[in-house]
Short mmCIF file of C-alpha atoms and ligand atoms in Angstrom, two decimals:
data_model
loop_
_atom_site.label_atom_id
_atom_site.label_comp_id
_atom_site.label_asym_id
_atom_site.label_seq_id
_atom_site.Cartn_x
_atom_site.Cartn_y
_atom_site.Cartn_z
CA MET I 13 133.43 76.69 150.93
CA ILE I 14 133.66 77.88 147.30
CA VAL I 15 130.72 80.13 146.38
CA LEU I 16 129.74 81.02 142.82
CA GLY I 17 128.37 84.58 142.66
CA ILE I 18 126.07 85.60 139.81
CA GLU I 19 125.09 89.23 139.11
CA THR I 20 122.62 90.20 136.38
CA SER I 21 120.64 93.09 137.91
CA CYS I 22 121.30 95.67 135.18
CA ASP I 23 123.60 95.67 132.14
CA GLU I 24 126.58 93.71 133.47
CA THR I 25 126.59 89.92 133.20
CA ALA I 26 128.99 88.82 135.92
CA ALA I 27 130.22 85.67 137.65
CA ALA I 28 132.79 85.24 140.41
CA LEU I 29 134.20 82.54 142.65
CA TYR I 30 135.04 83.29 146.29
CA ASP I 31 136.29 80.89 148.95
CA GLY I 32 135.95 83.00 152.08
CA SER I 33 139.36 84.61 151.80
CA THR I 34 140.27 84.96 148.12
CA VAL I 35 138.47 86.00 144.95
CA LEU I 36 139.41 83.06 142.70
CA ALA I 37 137.86 84.68 139.61
CA ASN I 38 135.89 87.84 138.86
CA ILE I 39 134.49 88.04 135.32
CA VAL I 40 132.32 90.92 134.11
CA THR I 41 130.86 91.43 130.64
CA THR I 42 129.42 94.92 130.14
CA GLN I 43 126.71 94.88 127.51
CA GLU I 44 127.77 97.24 124.73
CA ILE I 45 124.41 97.08 122.95
CA HIS I 46 122.93 99.91 125.08
CA LYS I 47 125.47 102.50 123.88
CA GLU I 48 123.53 103.30 120.74
CA TYR I 49 120.38 104.03 122.81
CA GLY I 50 122.10 106.31 125.35
CA GLY I 51 120.81 104.23 128.28
CA VAL I 52 119.96 100.69 129.34
CA VAL I 53 117.07 99.10 127.39
CA PRO I 54 115.60 96.50 129.82
CA GLU I 55 114.34 94.01 127.21
CA LEU I 56 117.69 94.01 125.41
CA ALA I 57 119.51 93.64 128.75
CA SER I 58 117.60 90.40 129.55
CA ARG I 59 118.41 88.93 126.14
CA GLU I 60 122.07 89.81 126.46
CA HIS I 61 122.22 88.14 129.90
CA LEU I 62 120.86 84.97 128.32
CA ARG I 63 123.56 85.15 125.65
CA PHE I 64 126.44 85.88 128.05
CA ILE I 65 125.66 83.99 131.24
CA ILE I 66 127.07 80.57 130.35
CA PRO I 67 130.29 81.85 128.71
CA VAL I 68 130.88 84.22 131.66
CA ILE I 69 130.47 81.44 134.25
CA ARG I 70 132.61 79.07 132.20
CA LYS I 71 135.33 81.72 132.04
CA ALA I 72 135.17 82.21 135.81
CA LEU I 73 135.54 78.44 136.42
CA ASP I 74 138.48 78.31 133.97
CA GLU I 75 140.20 81.27 135.54
CA ALA I 76 139.82 79.78 139.04
CA ASP I 77 141.03 76.48 137.58
CA ILE I 78 138.12 74.54 139.08
CA THR I 79 135.04 72.68 137.74
CA TRP I 80 131.35 72.70 138.64
CA LYS I 81 132.06 69.85 141.09
CA ASP I 82 134.11 72.21 143.26
CA VAL I 83 131.29 74.77 143.63
CA GLU I 84 129.60 74.35 147.03
CA GLY I 85 127.02 77.17 147.02
CA ILE I 86 125.47 79.71 144.66
CA ALA I 87 124.77 83.36 145.53
CA VAL I 88 122.70 85.34 143.05
CA THR I 89 121.44 88.94 143.01
CA ARG I 90 117.77 88.94 144.02
CA GLY I 91 117.18 92.71 143.75
CA PRO I 92 116.96 95.61 143.45
CA GLY I 93 117.29 95.71 139.67
CA LEU I 94 115.52 95.18 136.36
CA ALA I 95 112.94 92.39 136.67
CA GLY I 96 113.81 90.57 133.44
CA SER I 97 117.54 90.85 134.05
CA LEU I 98 117.29 89.57 137.62
CA LEU I 99 115.19 86.63 136.40
CA MET I 100 117.91 85.54 133.98
CA GLY I 101 120.50 85.19 136.72
CA ILE I 102 118.08 83.69 139.24
CA SER I 103 116.69 81.11 136.80
CA PHE I 104 120.16 79.99 135.84
CA ALA I 105 121.27 79.88 139.48
CA LYS I 106 118.25 77.80 140.49
CA ALA I 107 118.84 75.30 137.68
CA ALA I 108 122.49 74.92 138.68
CA SER I 109 121.61 74.61 142.37
CA PHE I 110 119.04 71.89 141.59
CA ALA I 111 121.29 69.98 139.20
CA LEU I 112 124.32 70.05 141.51
CA ASP I 113 122.29 69.70 144.71
CA ILE I 114 124.03 72.64 146.38
CA PRO I 115 122.52 75.50 148.43
CA ILE I 116 121.41 78.78 146.87
CA ILE I 117 120.90 82.22 148.36
CA GLY I 118 119.42 85.45 146.94
CA VAL I 119 121.56 88.50 147.72
CA ASN I 120 120.61 92.18 148.02
CA HIS I 121 122.63 94.13 145.44
CA ILE I 122 122.99 97.21 147.67
CA GLU I 123 124.22 95.13 150.60
CA ALA I 124 126.85 93.68 148.26
CA HIS I 125 128.00 97.17 147.16
CA LEU I 126 128.37 98.17 150.82
CA TRP I 127 130.86 95.36 151.39
CA SER I 128 132.70 95.73 148.05
CA PRO I 129 135.89 97.26 149.54
CA VAL I 130 136.66 94.12 151.63
CA PHE I 131 138.74 92.43 148.94
CA GLU I 132 141.23 95.29 148.85
CA TYR I 133 140.78 96.45 152.46
CA PRO I 134 140.41 93.25 154.53
CA GLU I 135 140.82 95.39 157.65
CA LEU I 136 137.44 97.12 157.02
CA SER I 137 135.33 96.86 160.17
CA THR I 138 132.00 98.21 161.39
CA PRO I 139 130.41 100.60 162.05
CA PHE I 140 130.74 102.62 158.84
CA ILE I 141 128.85 105.14 156.72
CA GLY I 142 128.20 103.72 153.23
CA LEU I 143 127.61 105.94 150.20
CA ILE I 144 126.26 103.94 147.25
CA ILE I 145 126.32 105.93 144.02
CA SER I 146 125.54 104.45 140.61
CA GLY I 147 123.34 104.87 137.55
CA GLY I 148 120.37 103.61 139.57
CA HIS I 149 121.11 104.54 143.18
CA THR I 150 122.23 107.38 145.41
CA GLN I 151 121.93 106.27 149.02
CA LEU I 152 123.60 106.95 152.33
CA TRP I 153 123.64 104.04 154.81
CA LEU I 154 124.63 103.51 158.39
CA VAL I 155 126.15 100.02 158.63
CA ARG I 156 126.35 98.93 162.26
CA ASP I 157 127.27 95.33 161.51
CA PHE I 158 126.88 92.66 158.81
CA GLY I 159 123.09 92.45 158.40
CA ASP I 160 122.33 95.64 160.37
CA TYR I 161 121.66 98.56 158.02
CA SER I 162 119.76 101.86 158.33
CA LEU I 163 119.04 104.11 155.37
CA LEU I 164 120.01 107.69 156.32
CA GLY I 165 119.04 109.34 153.05
CA GLN I 166 118.62 108.86 149.32
CA THR I 167 117.95 110.76 146.14
CA LEU I 168 114.48 112.20 145.82
CA ASP I 169 114.69 112.14 142.00
CA ASP I 170 117.60 111.19 139.70
CA ALA I 171 120.51 108.98 140.73
CA VAL I 172 123.81 110.83 140.50
CA GLY I 173 125.14 108.48 137.78
CA GLU I 174 122.01 109.22 135.77
CA ALA I 175 122.78 112.96 136.10
CA PHE I 176 126.32 112.36 134.78
CA ASP I 177 124.85 110.38 131.86
CA LYS I 178 122.23 113.05 131.03
CA ILE I 179 124.63 116.01 131.25
CA ALA I 180 127.05 114.10 129.01
CA GLN I 181 124.25 113.64 126.50
CA MET I 182 123.47 117.40 126.61
CA LEU I 183 127.14 118.11 125.91
CA GLY I 184 127.16 115.66 123.00
CA LEU I 185 129.40 113.16 124.79
CA GLU I 186 129.10 109.39 124.60
CA TYR I 187 127.31 106.99 126.98
CA PRO I 188 128.00 106.18 129.77
CA GLY I 189 128.71 109.81 130.59
CA GLY I 190 130.44 109.43 133.97
CA PRO I 191 133.86 108.29 132.78
CA VAL I 192 133.83 110.79 129.88
CA ILE I 193 132.93 113.75 132.12
CA ASP I 194 135.53 112.61 134.65
CA LYS I 195 138.24 112.65 131.95
CA LEU I 196 137.10 115.84 130.21
CA SER I 197 136.83 117.70 133.52
CA LYS I 198 140.57 117.40 134.04
CA GLU I 199 141.01 119.93 131.20
CA GLY I 200 138.30 122.26 132.57
CA ASP I 201 137.87 124.82 135.34
CA PRO I 202 135.59 123.56 138.16
CA ASP I 203 134.93 127.19 139.19
CA PHE I 204 133.97 128.33 135.68
CA TYR I 205 130.28 128.49 136.64
CA ARG I 206 128.72 127.80 140.03
CA PHE I 207 125.77 125.44 139.57
CA PRO I 208 123.40 125.22 142.58
CA ARG I 209 123.93 122.76 145.44
CA PRO I 210 120.49 123.05 147.09
CA ALA I 211 120.61 119.70 148.93
CA LEU I 212 123.53 120.97 151.02
CA LYS I 213 121.24 123.54 152.65
CA SER I 214 118.78 120.94 153.99
CA ASP I 215 119.53 119.31 157.32
CA ASN I 216 118.52 115.78 156.25
CA PHE I 217 120.63 113.27 154.29
CA ASP I 218 118.57 113.17 151.11
CA PHE I 219 119.92 114.13 147.71
CA SER I 220 118.39 115.70 144.61
CA PHE I 221 120.00 115.93 141.20
CA SER I 222 117.17 116.89 138.87
CA GLY I 223 117.51 120.61 139.79
CA LEU I 224 121.21 120.49 138.93
CA LYS I 225 120.39 118.81 135.63
CA THR I 226 117.80 121.48 134.80
CA SER I 227 120.13 124.31 135.70
CA VAL I 228 122.80 122.90 133.36
CA LEU I 229 120.14 122.63 130.65
CA TYR I 230 119.05 126.28 131.11
CA TYR I 231 122.66 127.41 131.26
CA LEU I 232 123.41 125.68 127.95
CA ASP I 233 120.25 127.16 126.40
CA ASP I 234 121.67 130.63 126.98
CA LEU I 235 125.03 129.86 125.35
CA SER I 236 125.89 129.92 121.65
CA GLU I 237 126.99 126.65 119.99
CA GLU I 238 130.44 128.17 119.74
CA ASP I 239 130.66 128.92 123.46
CA ILE I 240 129.42 125.44 124.35
CA VAL I 241 132.13 123.87 122.21
CA ARG I 242 134.81 126.21 123.57
CA HIS I 243 133.81 125.69 127.22
CA LYS I 244 132.68 122.06 127.15
CA ALA I 245 135.39 120.95 129.59
CA ASP I 246 134.69 123.93 131.92
CA ILE I 247 130.95 123.17 132.00
CA ALA I 248 131.55 119.45 132.58
CA SER I 249 134.00 120.25 135.34
CA SER I 250 131.65 122.79 137.00
CA PHE I 251 128.75 120.31 136.93
CA GLN I 252 130.97 117.56 138.33
CA MET I 253 132.14 119.81 141.17
CA ALA I 254 128.54 120.64 142.13
CA ALA I 255 127.66 116.92 142.24
CA VAL I 256 130.82 116.02 144.17
CA ASP I 257 130.35 118.85 146.71
CA THR I 258 126.84 117.58 147.45
CA LEU I 259 127.89 113.93 147.84
CA VAL I 260 130.93 114.77 149.97
CA GLY I 261 129.12 117.36 152.12
CA LYS I 262 126.34 114.98 153.12
CA THR I 263 128.63 112.01 153.67
CA ILE I 264 131.05 113.84 155.94
CA ARG I 265 128.15 115.37 157.89
CA ALA I 266 126.60 111.91 158.37
CA ALA I 267 129.90 110.55 159.71
CA LYS I 268 130.13 113.44 162.19
CA GLU I 269 126.50 113.35 163.25
CA TYR I 270 126.55 109.60 163.90
CA ASN I 271 130.06 109.73 165.32
CA ILE I 272 131.39 107.13 162.86
CA ASP I 273 134.99 107.30 161.66
CA ARG I 274 134.86 105.02 158.61
CA ILE I 275 133.39 105.81 155.19
CA VAL I 276 132.76 103.30 152.38
CA VAL I 277 131.88 104.36 148.85
CA GLY I 278 130.59 101.91 146.21
CA GLY I 279 128.83 101.92 142.83
CA GLY I 280 130.04 103.12 139.42
CA VAL I 281 130.30 106.81 140.39
CA ALA I 282 132.76 105.84 143.15
CA ALA I 283 135.30 105.53 140.32
CA ASN I 284 135.14 109.33 139.83
CA SER I 285 138.62 110.78 140.36
CA THR I 286 137.49 114.20 141.64
CA LEU I 287 135.10 112.59 144.12
CA LYS I 288 137.95 110.43 145.42
CA GLU I 289 140.30 113.42 145.78
CA VAL I 290 137.79 115.72 147.48
CA LEU I 291 136.44 113.01 149.78
CA GLN I 292 139.96 111.91 150.70
CA SER I 293 141.01 115.41 151.66
CA HIS I 294 137.85 116.02 153.74
CA SER I 295 138.29 112.61 155.39
CA ASP I 296 141.91 113.40 156.23
CA ASN I 297 140.92 116.77 157.72
CA SER I 298 138.33 115.08 159.92
CA SER I 299 140.47 112.00 160.78
CA LEU I 300 138.10 109.63 158.98
CA SER I 301 139.23 106.44 157.19
CA LEU I 302 138.02 106.18 153.62
CA PHE I 303 137.46 102.87 151.81
CA ILE I 304 136.84 103.11 148.06
CA PRO I 305 137.34 99.98 145.95
CA SER I 306 139.18 100.05 142.63
CA PRO I 307 136.88 100.36 139.56
CA GLU I 308 136.80 96.54 139.21
CA TYR I 309 134.88 96.30 142.49
CA CYS I 310 133.07 99.72 142.41
CA THR I 311 131.05 98.85 139.35
CA ASP I 312 128.64 95.94 139.24
CA ASN I 313 130.47 92.66 139.83
CA ALA I 314 129.70 89.21 141.17
CA ALA I 315 132.58 88.98 143.68
CA MET I 316 130.62 91.25 146.06
CA ILE I 317 127.54 89.02 145.61
CA ALA I 318 129.59 85.90 146.36
CA TYR I 319 131.03 87.63 149.46
CA VAL I 320 127.62 88.40 150.97
CA GLY I 321 126.33 84.94 149.97
CA TYR I 322 129.33 83.25 151.59
CA HIS I 323 128.78 85.06 154.89
CA ARG I 324 125.08 84.25 154.90
CA PHE I 325 125.80 80.57 154.17
CA MET I 326 128.23 80.66 157.13
CA ARG I 327 125.28 81.83 159.24
CA SER I 328 123.32 78.80 158.04
CA GLU I 329 121.04 80.88 155.83
CA SER I 330 119.86 79.75 152.38
CA ASP I 331 116.77 80.08 150.17
CA GLU I 332 114.24 77.58 148.86
CA LEU I 333 114.23 77.12 145.08
CA THR I 334 110.86 78.88 145.02
CA PHE I 335 112.28 82.34 145.85
CA SER I 336 111.56 85.08 143.35
CA ALA I 337 113.25 88.19 141.94
CA LEU I 338 112.41 91.37 143.86
CA PRO I 339 113.07 94.39 141.60
CA SER I 340 112.39 96.83 144.48
CA LEU I 341 114.02 94.81 147.25
CA SER I 342 114.82 97.03 150.21
CA LEU I 343 117.93 96.53 152.30
CA GLU I 344 116.25 97.45 155.56
CA SER I 345 114.22 94.23 155.22
CA VAL I 346 117.47 92.25 155.30
CA SER I 347 118.18 91.12 158.81
CA LEU I 348 119.97 88.13 160.22
CA SER I 349 117.69 85.33 161.27
O1 KG4 R 5 127.37 100.69 139.38
P1 KG4 R 5 127.29 100.88 137.89
O2 KG4 R 5 128.33 100.22 137.06
O3 KG4 R 5 125.90 100.36 137.34
C1 KG4 R 5 124.68 100.67 137.89
O4 KG4 R 5 124.16 101.78 137.58
O5 KG4 R 5 124.18 99.85 138.68
O6 KG4 R 5 127.25 102.46 137.63
C2 KG4 R 5 127.15 103.01 136.36
C3 KG4 R 5 127.11 104.52 136.50
C4 KG4 R 5 126.86 105.24 135.18
O7 KG4 R 5 125.87 106.23 135.39
C5 KG4 R 5 128.21 105.87 134.87
O8 KG4 R 5 128.11 107.06 134.13
C6 KG4 R 5 128.76 106.12 136.25
O9 KG4 R 5 128.37 105.00 137.02
N1 KG4 R 5 130.22 106.22 136.28
C7 KG4 R 5 130.90 107.33 136.64
C8 KG4 R 5 132.27 107.05 136.47
N2 KG4 R 5 132.40 105.76 136.03
C9 KG4 R 5 131.13 105.26 135.93
N3 KG4 R 5 130.44 108.51 137.07
C10 KG4 R 5 131.36 109.46 137.34
N4 KG4 R 5 132.70 109.28 137.18
C11 KG4 R 5 133.20 108.10 136.77
N5 KG4 R 5 134.52 107.94 136.62
ZN1 ZN R 6 125.18 98.38 141.29
#
């Protein structure tokens, strides 16, 4: 069965084709328009999805060397995400499903991130601990099986990607801040200044990044312009290390506490090179297997949506054309019928 995946939950317009074993095409257009605003502007995101969705799907069909006639099911992100953006993808998917008379299914975006390593690590099996870190999410999941998910903890305030973006802005770097801080940090000293890691002291699995953001802000307030310029890489690197220590500390502790020996990381921040290094070395020390997809599958993409849709179709699930976007869709409500 060839499934067309469509993802429009935030600022990526993406389409992919998946046949149950191979990703036949995976096309992502990142909307550049938000750069000048330093963050995603929801209304502009919806309009850009409308502009990009048909060319992106056409490109996916071309790359897979198939036509609409070969598509046997459509999987589309139902939530969580921006309401207007989700609606663009869902409306298009419904129209295509109706016109072609093929089944449609709404997919949970977080569930899709949890399975995103499967294309590069087909051996991935359950149970595993899943850390989903992006501009909108910071969550730790226990995945017992496909369709069986428990939220262990999440951020109480900012998402970690949001913290990267805001610190980058404070340092006068461009948006999105994550990749820029990642690169700049390589020239800096991660021990230059020790920013607080308060979440590590609590015995739950929740995160908090607004305190870290504020402490960077106060630290910068006390420095001269000259010192900020001279130590930009050191400050970026010290912030990054505080964020990474928190993410890694909680993830490894969750694996130990739940006696799980596999860890999956997904979402844009999973592309962070220091996070990968530190998590890999802690995983090795504790004999845990680590599954982090390449950036193509870490960041928002439609292949992961098609994958979840495919497996739900295989379980004889599908949605009526009346289903709606759910901007706050929770994953714990997703269970196999
Ligand atoms: O998953 P994603 O593409 O979109 C959503 O937010 O859903 O994640 C984007 C986030 C941004 O906050 C960006 O700054 C961050 O991921 N990011 C990174 C890196 N690459 C992207 N953060 C740290 N290091 C990176 N290399
Ligand atoms: Zn995402």
